[in-house]
Short mmCIF file of C-alpha atoms in Angstrom, two decimals:
data_model
loop_
_atom_site.label_atom_id
_atom_site.label_comp_id
_atom_site.label_asym_id
_atom_site.label_seq_id
_atom_site.Cartn_x
_atom_site.Cartn_y
_atom_site.Cartn_z
CA MET A 348 -13.64 -27.54 -43.84
CA PRO A 349 -10.08 -26.98 -42.61
CA SER A 350 -10.27 -25.78 -38.79
CA HIS A 351 -7.67 -24.38 -37.32
CA THR A 352 -8.98 -23.43 -33.74
CA THR A 353 -7.03 -21.23 -31.03
CA PRO A 354 -5.50 -22.78 -27.61
CA ALA A 355 -7.09 -21.64 -24.73
CA LEU A 356 -5.71 -21.19 -21.53
CA ALA A 357 -8.78 -23.30 -20.30
CA GLN A 358 -7.10 -26.15 -21.98
CA PHE A 359 -4.44 -26.66 -19.68
CA GLY A 360 -6.05 -26.12 -16.23
CA PHE A 361 -5.46 -21.95 -16.04
CA THR A 362 -7.72 -19.26 -15.31
CA ASP A 363 -5.76 -15.27 -16.63
CA GLY A 364 -5.78 -14.47 -13.07
CA GLU A 365 -3.86 -17.53 -11.98
CA VAL A 366 -1.12 -16.31 -15.33
CA GLN A 367 -0.52 -13.13 -14.74
CA GLN A 368 -0.18 -13.75 -10.35
CA ALA A 369 2.78 -16.36 -12.03
CA LEU A 370 4.13 -13.74 -14.31
CA ALA A 371 3.37 -11.61 -11.43
CA ARG A 372 6.16 -13.35 -9.58
CA VAL A 373 8.63 -13.44 -12.26
CA LYS A 374 8.66 -10.11 -13.65
CA VAL A 375 10.20 -8.26 -10.64
CA ARG A 376 12.57 -4.91 -10.81
CA ASP A 377 15.25 -6.01 -12.76
CA VAL A 378 14.36 -9.01 -14.80
CA ASP A 379 13.57 -7.02 -18.62
CA TYR A 380 11.47 -9.78 -19.92
CA ALA A 381 9.50 -12.76 -18.50
CA ASP A 382 7.28 -15.36 -20.17
CA LEU A 383 5.21 -18.78 -19.42
CA TYR A 384 5.20 -21.67 -22.78
CA PHE A 385 2.72 -23.98 -21.50
CA GLU A 386 2.73 -27.08 -24.03
CA ALA A 387 0.59 -30.26 -24.83
CA SER A 388 2.21 -32.72 -27.27
CA ARG A 389 1.11 -36.80 -28.58
CA GLY A 390 3.37 -37.89 -30.60
CA GLU A 391 2.78 -41.28 -33.27
CA SER A 392 5.26 -43.23 -34.77
CA VAL A 393 4.65 -46.65 -36.64
CA ALA A 394 7.99 -47.93 -38.26
CA MET A 395 8.26 -51.68 -39.79
CA GLU A 396 11.15 -53.18 -41.38
CA GLU A 397 11.07 -56.53 -44.10
CA GLY A 398 7.02 -56.51 -43.31
CA LEU A 399 7.20 -56.91 -39.98
CA VAL A 400 5.78 -54.01 -37.91
CA LYS A 401 8.98 -53.22 -35.79
CA ARG A 402 8.00 -50.58 -32.92
CA ALA A 403 4.37 -48.69 -32.62
CA THR A 404 4.39 -46.41 -29.89
CA THR A 405 2.49 -43.34 -28.28
CA SER A 406 4.06 -40.43 -26.87
CA ILE A 407 2.06 -37.75 -24.70
CA SER A 408 3.57 -35.30 -22.95
CA GLN A 409 2.55 -31.49 -21.51
CA GLY A 410 4.07 -29.62 -18.94
CA VAL A 411 5.52 -25.46 -18.99
CA GLY A 412 8.43 -23.53 -18.63
CA VAL A 413 8.55 -20.32 -16.88
CA ARG A 414 11.55 -17.45 -18.36
CA ALA A 415 12.51 -14.72 -17.12
CA ILE A 416 15.64 -12.59 -19.03
CA ALA A 417 17.62 -9.89 -16.69
CA GLY A 418 20.33 -8.44 -19.20
CA GLU A 419 21.97 -11.10 -21.19
CA LYS A 420 20.91 -14.06 -18.00
CA THR A 421 17.89 -16.52 -18.61
CA GLY A 422 16.67 -17.62 -16.00
CA PHE A 423 14.08 -21.21 -16.35
CA ALA A 424 12.42 -23.26 -15.33
CA TYR A 425 9.91 -25.91 -15.79
CA SER A 426 7.29 -28.34 -14.51
CA ASP A 427 5.57 -31.34 -15.96
CA GLU A 428 2.90 -30.85 -13.87
CA LEU A 429 0.49 -28.08 -14.73
CA THR A 430 -1.21 -27.00 -11.12
CA LYS A 431 -1.10 -23.79 -10.03
CA LYS A 432 1.09 -24.88 -6.78
CA ASP A 433 4.10 -26.44 -9.43
CA LEU A 434 3.60 -23.27 -12.53
CA GLU A 435 4.25 -20.77 -8.84
CA LEU A 436 7.53 -23.08 -7.97
CA ALA A 437 8.69 -23.07 -11.29
CA ALA A 438 8.60 -19.10 -11.99
CA ASP A 439 10.43 -18.87 -7.90
CA ALA A 440 13.08 -20.70 -9.98
CA ALA A 441 13.64 -18.81 -12.76
CA ARG A 442 13.22 -15.82 -11.04
CA TYR A 443 16.34 -17.13 -8.66
CA ILE A 444 18.13 -18.40 -11.21
CA ALA A 445 17.81 -15.15 -12.74
CA ALA A 446 19.37 -13.56 -9.70
CA SER A 447 16.68 -10.63 -8.87
CA PRO A 448 15.49 -9.56 -5.60
CA GLN A 449 11.77 -10.10 -5.33
CA GLN A 450 9.78 -7.11 -5.71
CA SER A 451 6.74 -6.67 -7.45
CA GLY A 452 6.37 -5.24 -11.18
CA PRO A 453 3.14 -4.36 -12.80
CA VAL A 454 1.97 -6.75 -15.20
CA PRO A 455 -0.58 -5.67 -17.95
CA VAL A 456 -3.93 -7.89 -17.71
CA ALA A 457 -4.52 -11.12 -19.66
CA GLN A 458 -5.12 -9.66 -23.31
CA GLN A 459 -5.92 -12.83 -25.25
CA GLY A 460 -3.86 -12.94 -28.38
CA LYS A 461 -5.14 -14.15 -32.25
CA LEU A 462 -3.14 -15.39 -34.80
CA ASN A 463 -4.19 -13.83 -38.18
CA ARG A 464 -3.21 -16.49 -40.62
CA ASN A 465 -3.37 -20.19 -40.80
CA LEU A 466 -0.22 -22.03 -42.46
CA TYR A 467 -1.39 -25.31 -41.55
CA PRO A 468 -5.32 -25.82 -41.95
CA ILE A 469 -5.38 -29.35 -41.65
CA VAL A 470 -8.71 -31.72 -40.75
CA GLU A 471 -9.14 -32.34 -37.53
CA ASN A 472 -10.17 -35.98 -38.10
CA ASP A 473 -6.53 -35.94 -39.01
CA ARG A 474 -5.37 -36.89 -35.83
CA ALA A 475 -8.06 -40.21 -35.41
CA VAL A 476 -5.95 -41.99 -38.23
CA SER A 477 -5.48 -46.14 -36.00
CA THR A 478 -2.03 -47.37 -36.38
CA GLU A 479 -3.85 -50.09 -38.53
CA GLU A 480 -4.04 -47.66 -40.90
CA ARG A 481 -1.18 -46.85 -41.30
CA VAL A 482 0.43 -50.45 -41.29
CA ALA A 483 -1.72 -50.46 -44.14
CA LEU A 484 0.16 -47.51 -46.49
CA LEU A 485 3.72 -49.20 -44.70
CA ASN A 486 2.43 -52.53 -46.50
CA LEU A 487 2.12 -50.60 -49.73
CA ILE A 488 5.63 -48.73 -49.25
CA ASP A 489 6.91 -52.35 -48.50
CA ALA A 490 5.53 -53.55 -52.08
CA GLU A 491 5.90 -50.26 -54.16
CA ALA A 492 9.64 -50.56 -53.29
CA ARG A 493 10.19 -54.66 -53.84
CA LEU A 494 8.12 -54.30 -57.43
CA TYR A 495 11.13 -51.61 -58.15
CA ASP A 496 13.45 -53.59 -58.22
CA PRO A 497 14.09 -57.67 -57.52
CA ARG A 498 17.91 -56.79 -56.53
CA ILE A 499 15.41 -54.92 -53.82
CA LYS A 500 16.30 -57.44 -50.80
CA ASN A 501 14.77 -54.46 -47.81
CA VAL A 502 12.23 -52.21 -47.32
CA MET A 503 12.46 -50.44 -44.00
CA ALA A 504 9.88 -47.51 -43.40
CA SER A 505 8.13 -45.38 -40.64
CA ILE A 506 5.38 -43.18 -39.89
CA ASN A 507 5.77 -40.06 -37.69
CA MET A 508 3.06 -37.59 -36.60
CA GLU A 509 2.79 -35.04 -33.65
CA HIS A 510 0.42 -33.34 -32.70
CA LYS A 511 1.17 -30.22 -30.45
CA VAL A 512 -0.69 -27.42 -28.84
CA VAL A 513 1.20 -24.53 -27.37
CA LEU A 514 0.35 -21.26 -25.40
CA VAL A 515 2.72 -18.20 -24.77
CA ALA A 516 1.91 -15.79 -21.81
CA ASN A 517 4.25 -13.11 -21.15
CA HIS A 518 4.53 -9.87 -19.07
CA GLU A 519 3.30 -7.06 -21.58
CA GLY A 520 -0.13 -8.69 -21.25
CA ARG A 521 -0.42 -11.21 -24.61
CA ILE A 522 -1.38 -14.42 -24.49
CA VAL A 523 -1.58 -16.77 -27.32
CA GLY A 524 -1.44 -20.40 -28.98
CA ASP A 525 -1.26 -22.01 -32.19
CA ILE A 526 -1.94 -25.89 -32.82
CA GLN A 527 0.59 -27.37 -35.01
CA PRO A 528 0.73 -30.60 -36.76
CA LEU A 529 4.05 -31.88 -38.12
CA ALA A 530 4.18 -35.47 -40.41
CA ARG A 531 6.74 -37.41 -41.77
CA LEU A 532 7.37 -40.67 -44.12
CA GLN A 533 10.74 -41.92 -44.10
CA ILE A 534 11.64 -45.22 -46.28
CA THR A 535 15.10 -46.23 -46.20
CA CYS A 536 16.07 -49.43 -49.21
CA ILE A 537 18.51 -51.91 -49.24
CA ALA A 538 19.24 -53.39 -52.64
CA GLU A 539 22.25 -56.54 -52.97
CA GLU A 540 24.24 -57.67 -56.64
CA ASN A 541 26.12 -60.83 -56.38
CA GLY A 542 27.66 -59.29 -52.63
CA ASN A 543 27.15 -55.72 -52.86
CA ARG A 544 24.44 -53.69 -50.84
CA GLN A 545 23.46 -50.17 -51.41
CA ILE A 546 21.59 -48.12 -49.48
CA GLY A 547 19.01 -45.32 -50.96
CA SER A 548 16.89 -43.37 -48.72
CA TYR A 549 14.05 -40.85 -49.37
CA GLY A 550 11.29 -39.31 -47.91
CA GLY A 551 9.16 -36.19 -46.89
CA GLY A 552 6.15 -34.91 -45.32
CA GLY A 553 5.08 -30.80 -43.77
CA ARG A 554 2.78 -29.06 -41.31
CA ILE A 555 0.54 -31.50 -42.89
CA GLY A 556 -1.99 -34.64 -42.38
CA PHE A 557 -1.59 -38.86 -42.85
CA GLU A 558 -3.96 -38.52 -46.03
CA TRP A 559 -1.35 -35.83 -47.65
CA PHE A 560 0.84 -38.66 -47.72
CA LYS A 561 -1.52 -40.77 -50.21
CA ASP A 562 -2.49 -38.08 -52.22
CA GLU A 563 -1.44 -37.52 -55.43
CA GLU A 564 -0.20 -40.61 -54.51
CA ARG A 565 3.15 -39.09 -53.06
CA PHE A 566 3.74 -42.44 -50.62
CA LYS A 567 4.66 -44.58 -54.15
CA ARG A 568 7.09 -41.40 -55.11
CA TYR A 569 8.62 -42.07 -51.97
CA ALA A 570 9.49 -45.61 -52.03
CA LYS A 571 10.59 -45.47 -56.10
CA GLU A 572 12.53 -42.45 -55.33
CA ALA A 573 14.42 -44.83 -52.02
CA ALA A 574 14.47 -48.01 -54.37
CA ARG A 575 15.75 -46.12 -57.17
CA GLN A 576 19.03 -44.96 -55.12
CA ALA A 577 19.73 -48.43 -53.59
CA ILE A 578 20.04 -49.17 -57.44
CA LEU A 579 21.80 -46.94 -58.27
CA ASN A 580 24.69 -47.04 -56.15
CA LEU A 581 25.46 -50.67 -56.88
CA HIS A 582 26.74 -49.70 -60.07
CA ALA A 583 28.54 -46.33 -59.21
CA VAL A 584 32.27 -45.55 -58.96
CA ASP A 585 35.39 -44.63 -56.58
CA ALA A 586 34.74 -40.52 -56.54
CA PRO A 587 36.89 -38.64 -57.23
CA ALA A 588 39.96 -36.54 -55.15
CA GLY A 589 40.92 -32.71 -54.83
CA VAL A 590 39.52 -29.75 -55.57
CA MET A 591 37.39 -29.29 -58.68
CA PRO A 592 34.31 -27.42 -59.64
CA VAL A 593 31.30 -28.94 -57.89
CA VAL A 594 27.31 -28.32 -59.25
CA LEU A 595 24.93 -29.01 -56.94
CA GLY A 596 21.70 -29.22 -57.63
CA GLY A 597 18.12 -28.00 -55.94
CA GLY A 598 16.49 -28.56 -53.44
CA TRP A 599 17.64 -31.25 -50.22
CA PRO A 600 21.36 -29.87 -51.52
CA GLY A 601 20.29 -26.96 -49.61
CA ILE A 602 20.84 -28.73 -46.77
CA LEU A 603 24.69 -27.42 -47.36
CA LEU A 604 23.24 -23.80 -47.19
CA HIS A 605 21.82 -24.78 -43.35
CA GLU A 606 25.01 -26.14 -42.07
CA ALA A 607 27.46 -23.75 -43.12
CA ILE A 608 26.17 -20.78 -43.87
CA GLY A 609 22.51 -20.65 -41.83
CA HIS A 610 23.91 -21.21 -38.41
CA GLY A 611 26.22 -18.39 -39.22
CA LEU A 612 24.17 -15.99 -39.78
CA GLU A 613 22.02 -17.05 -35.55
CA ALA A 614 22.40 -14.00 -33.98
CA ASP A 615 23.51 -15.89 -30.58
CA PHE A 616 26.25 -16.59 -32.32
CA ASN A 617 26.83 -13.14 -34.12
CA ARG A 618 25.94 -11.09 -29.71
CA ARG A 619 29.05 -13.03 -29.20
CA LYS A 620 31.32 -12.70 -31.92
CA THR A 621 31.71 -16.65 -32.68
CA SER A 622 30.39 -16.42 -36.25
CA ALA A 623 32.19 -15.80 -39.23
CA PHE A 624 29.64 -13.48 -40.45
CA SER A 625 29.96 -11.32 -36.24
CA ASP A 626 30.65 -7.47 -37.14
CA ARG A 627 29.78 -8.29 -41.19
CA ILE A 628 26.00 -6.21 -41.75
CA GLY A 629 26.06 -4.67 -44.99
CA ARG A 630 29.77 -5.80 -46.06
CA ARG A 631 29.62 -8.73 -49.23
CA VAL A 632 30.40 -12.27 -47.87
CA ALA A 633 29.02 -14.10 -51.04
CA SER A 634 28.99 -13.20 -54.71
CA GLU A 635 26.36 -11.05 -55.63
CA LEU A 636 24.15 -13.80 -57.25
CA CYS A 637 22.94 -15.20 -54.05
CA THR A 638 20.52 -13.73 -51.98
CA ILE A 639 19.74 -16.35 -49.34
CA VAL A 640 16.43 -15.80 -46.77
CA ASP A 641 14.63 -17.24 -44.52
CA ASP A 642 11.27 -17.58 -44.59
CA GLY A 643 8.72 -19.02 -41.39
CA THR A 644 5.54 -18.38 -43.70
CA ILE A 645 4.99 -21.22 -46.45
CA PRO A 646 2.34 -23.00 -46.57
CA TYR A 647 2.43 -26.97 -45.32
CA ARG A 648 6.28 -26.75 -44.94
CA ARG A 649 7.83 -28.01 -41.69
CA GLY A 650 10.30 -25.69 -40.69
CA SER A 651 6.77 -22.93 -40.93
CA LEU A 652 4.81 -21.47 -38.18
CA ASN A 653 2.46 -19.64 -37.29
CA MET A 654 3.86 -18.40 -34.60
CA ASP A 655 7.58 -19.14 -33.24
CA ASP A 656 7.81 -20.40 -29.53
CA GLU A 657 8.26 -16.46 -28.33
CA GLY A 658 4.33 -15.72 -29.22
CA THR A 659 6.01 -13.47 -32.30
CA PRO A 660 4.89 -14.02 -36.02
CA THR A 661 7.38 -15.84 -38.18
CA SER A 662 9.01 -13.17 -41.34
CA ARG A 663 10.23 -13.61 -44.19
CA THR A 664 13.89 -12.65 -43.55
CA VAL A 665 16.67 -11.62 -46.00
CA LEU A 666 19.69 -12.63 -44.77
CA ILE A 667 21.54 -11.73 -47.80
CA GLU A 668 20.38 -9.61 -50.35
CA ASN A 669 23.14 -9.86 -54.08
CA GLY A 670 26.04 -10.88 -51.91
CA ILE A 671 25.77 -8.30 -49.41
CA LEU A 672 24.78 -9.25 -45.63
CA ARG A 673 21.70 -7.24 -43.97
CA GLY A 674 20.38 -9.78 -41.05
CA TYR A 675 20.65 -12.53 -38.52
CA ILE A 676 17.64 -14.03 -37.70
CA THR A 677 16.88 -13.56 -33.76
CA ASP A 678 15.16 -14.08 -30.85
CA ARG A 679 13.50 -11.19 -28.12
CA LEU A 680 16.68 -11.64 -25.78
CA ASN A 681 19.03 -11.48 -29.07
CA ALA A 682 16.98 -8.81 -30.61
CA ARG A 683 17.06 -6.57 -27.89
CA LEU A 684 20.64 -6.94 -26.45
CA MET A 685 21.70 -5.75 -30.57
CA GLY A 686 18.92 -4.09 -31.27
CA ILE A 687 18.07 -5.55 -34.40
CA PRO A 688 14.71 -6.36 -35.62
CA LEU A 689 12.83 -9.02 -34.26
CA THR A 690 12.57 -11.76 -36.97
CA GLY A 691 10.12 -14.33 -35.23
CA ASN A 692 12.86 -17.35 -35.15
CA GLY A 693 13.60 -17.52 -31.12
CA ARG A 694 12.56 -22.03 -30.67
CA ARG A 695 13.13 -24.82 -28.58
CA GLU A 696 12.39 -27.99 -28.65
CA SER A 697 9.53 -28.62 -25.89
CA TYR A 698 8.57 -26.49 -23.18
CA GLN A 699 11.36 -28.15 -21.42
CA SER A 700 14.40 -26.18 -22.96
CA VAL A 701 14.87 -23.06 -23.10
CA VAL A 702 14.55 -20.51 -25.71
CA LEU A 703 17.76 -19.89 -29.12
CA PRO A 704 17.56 -18.28 -32.26
CA ARG A 705 16.52 -20.99 -34.91
CA MET A 706 16.20 -21.43 -38.36
CA THR A 707 12.60 -22.01 -39.77
CA ASN A 708 12.70 -22.50 -44.07
CA THR A 709 16.22 -21.12 -45.18
CA PHE A 710 16.91 -21.30 -49.15
CA MET A 711 18.29 -19.21 -52.06
CA LEU A 712 16.88 -17.32 -54.34
CA ALA A 713 16.27 -18.36 -57.96
CA GLY A 714 18.81 -16.89 -60.27
CA GLN A 715 19.08 -16.47 -64.71
CA ASP A 716 20.59 -19.75 -65.99
CA ASP A 717 19.05 -23.16 -67.91
CA PRO A 718 21.03 -25.58 -65.15
CA GLN A 719 21.56 -27.55 -67.79
CA THR A 720 23.52 -24.75 -69.53
CA ILE A 721 25.26 -24.99 -65.79
CA LEU A 722 26.15 -28.66 -66.16
CA ARG A 723 27.15 -28.17 -70.15
CA SER A 724 29.65 -25.83 -68.46
CA VAL A 725 32.01 -28.53 -66.65
CA LYS A 726 34.74 -29.39 -68.35
CA ARG A 727 35.23 -32.09 -65.34
CA GLY A 728 33.91 -31.78 -61.89
CA LEU A 729 31.37 -33.63 -59.21
CA TYR A 730 27.51 -33.15 -59.35
CA ALA A 731 26.41 -33.59 -55.81
CA VAL A 732 22.35 -34.58 -55.72
CA SER A 733 21.62 -35.43 -52.41
CA PHE A 734 23.11 -35.24 -48.75
CA GLY A 735 23.52 -37.08 -46.17
CA GLY A 736 25.33 -36.42 -43.31
CA GLY A 737 27.21 -33.72 -42.53
CA GLN A 738 29.31 -31.53 -39.67
CA VAL A 739 30.37 -27.07 -39.31
CA ASP A 740 32.10 -25.24 -37.00
CA ILE A 741 30.72 -22.19 -37.07
CA THR A 742 33.67 -20.21 -35.48
CA SER A 743 35.17 -20.45 -38.94
CA GLY A 744 32.58 -21.65 -41.22
CA LYS A 745 33.93 -24.88 -42.07
CA PHE A 746 32.19 -27.84 -43.11
CA VAL A 747 32.04 -31.47 -44.03
CA PHE A 748 29.06 -32.90 -45.87
CA SER A 749 28.24 -36.31 -47.72
CA ALA A 750 27.08 -36.61 -50.51
CA SER A 751 24.62 -39.65 -50.65
CA GLU A 752 24.18 -39.30 -53.99
CA ALA A 753 26.45 -38.01 -57.34
CA TYR A 754 27.64 -38.14 -60.68
CA LEU A 755 30.77 -37.55 -62.56
CA ILE A 756 30.35 -34.41 -64.95
CA GLU A 757 32.99 -35.33 -67.76
CA ASP A 758 33.21 -32.91 -71.36
CA GLY A 759 30.08 -30.58 -70.16
CA ARG A 760 27.47 -34.29 -69.66
CA VAL A 761 26.93 -35.91 -66.51
CA THR A 762 28.00 -39.29 -66.66
CA LYS A 763 28.77 -42.14 -63.85
CA PRO A 764 27.56 -41.81 -60.77
CA VAL A 765 29.79 -42.17 -57.46
CA LYS A 766 30.17 -43.48 -54.41
CA GLY A 767 31.90 -41.87 -51.19
CA ALA A 768 32.33 -38.36 -52.31
CA THR A 769 32.61 -35.51 -49.66
CA LEU A 770 32.40 -32.34 -49.83
CA ILE A 771 35.31 -29.91 -48.04
CA GLY A 772 35.18 -26.37 -47.98
CA ASN A 773 34.40 -22.78 -46.07
CA GLY A 774 30.57 -21.66 -45.87
CA PRO A 775 31.76 -17.63 -47.02
CA ASP A 776 34.40 -19.29 -48.50
CA VAL A 777 32.00 -21.49 -51.03
CA LEU A 778 29.13 -18.08 -50.99
CA THR A 779 31.96 -16.77 -52.98
CA LYS A 780 32.31 -18.95 -55.90
CA VAL A 781 28.83 -19.42 -56.57
CA SER A 782 28.92 -17.88 -60.77
CA ARG A 783 25.75 -19.52 -62.34
CA VAL A 784 23.09 -19.87 -60.22
CA GLY A 785 19.77 -21.93 -61.50
CA HIS A 786 16.19 -20.68 -62.08
CA ASP A 787 14.99 -24.02 -60.47
CA MET A 788 14.51 -23.38 -57.60
CA GLN A 789 13.34 -26.14 -55.01
CA LEU A 790 12.57 -26.53 -51.51
CA ASP A 791 13.44 -30.35 -50.18
CA GLU A 792 10.39 -33.33 -49.73
CA GLY A 793 10.20 -32.11 -45.58
CA VAL A 794 12.37 -34.08 -44.02
CA GLY A 795 14.77 -31.78 -42.28
CA THR A 796 15.47 -32.11 -38.56
CA CYS A 797 18.12 -29.39 -36.90
CA GLY A 798 19.83 -30.22 -33.74
CA LYS A 799 21.80 -26.76 -31.88
CA GLU A 800 22.77 -27.34 -27.86
CA GLY A 801 20.69 -29.75 -27.96
CA GLN A 802 17.45 -29.83 -28.77
CA SER A 803 16.14 -30.36 -32.39
CA VAL A 804 13.92 -28.41 -34.83
CA PRO A 805 12.31 -29.72 -37.94
CA VAL A 806 13.26 -27.18 -40.68
CA GLY A 807 13.27 -27.03 -43.84
CA VAL A 808 16.26 -26.45 -46.68
CA GLY A 809 15.85 -25.45 -50.07
CA LEU A 810 18.46 -24.83 -54.04
CA PRO A 811 18.39 -24.26 -57.31
CA THR A 812 21.53 -25.58 -59.23
CA ILE A 813 24.07 -23.89 -58.43
CA LEU A 814 27.45 -23.87 -59.75
CA VAL A 815 31.08 -23.58 -57.62
CA ASP A 816 34.27 -23.31 -59.08
CA GLU A 817 36.06 -24.46 -56.50
CA LEU A 818 35.79 -27.11 -53.51
CA THR A 819 38.04 -29.92 -52.53
CA VAL A 820 36.33 -33.06 -52.98
CA GLY A 821 37.08 -35.65 -50.70
CA GLY A 822 37.05 -39.11 -52.34
CA THR A 823 39.45 -42.30 -53.22
CA GLN A 824 40.18 -42.00 -56.87
CA ALA A 825 42.62 -38.98 -57.79
CA SER A 826 41.30 -36.75 -60.12
#
């Protein structure tokens, strides 16, 4: 029977009274908001290459972050030691940074809050999976990938698992906690033929347990997919260059949406008016075919959370509806200063990090078109089904993305695989040029990690098949 026990203060060695005392030290006259973020996490990672275990690590960390918000200013301090004295020192430091004079203010009696949902009910025993079991699975993956094709010469695979217990106490008297599992399996294959070496990568994960990779033999599917991509790239031709129609496939290509659009909808950038979407609520910013949401409530997804790192339940937030900008992604600080709804997107990498408004699972809703009809509508263009790295300028919305799997479209047919294709454009501009949206919306397999201001957090992305009428393709072959 799946279980999920809400963590209590006692797990971190504190009483309600000690937490209230610490909050009282932080919540002084000019401080608008104060909270404590307790965290204890255990991470385990095993990596294999060429059939040999290259790395097996276990990491354990715990600590508390203390925050005081005064106006636009945030005072933040953390302690690696969970003692009453260290908590008081961190509280004093946070208050000092917020530059508030000490003057006792009332702090409500703490009340243990309960989450009325559990989005990732894994079996507790999943935490007890041994290193030997993980290595055994990696060996099966190695064999499966090599079985796909003898040209697969090397297989690299890793399993990363994390078990995190968090608890948030704020000056309003709310104490709420969560147990957050996270697992990811990543596989990279190298194919070689006549001196030509190519790479294929695939993987999956989410807020799940180890057994999830074995269920429905998912690990075999991942291994075959990584091997298939590597073999495919052996015979890829040079990518065309120039402005042309581009069809983006469903699922992982949503990373382009995340980077080129999603970051521009985070509230901090818009409050500072450094986003291409600043002051555009209620205005058309995309084709009427585009509806984009951020949803942290999808069970088992990598970007989902029962609550964000401020203790706010996550939600499903419509960001763009039929092309009209409806809202931003918010944390407490920016929601209060902007006078807009709190969406439950306050996230942090760890207790050592400040809270920022961050995406959870961001995707475009399905449309009406058959994906094959979309492809047949293109005379000559590019069909991109998977991406590697990318860069985006939040202020301008300009982006560059590298396609890791793409094909030519010729006379409405998907023909040769191409290599070296990059997509260059402007996020808001691209959304206005979406002319068809497929009915096949897919979420990614669960491998996304988002970076912002030096912090990494797990996220999900998704996209149906869409047609962008004009997009610059950077390649090595003249179009």
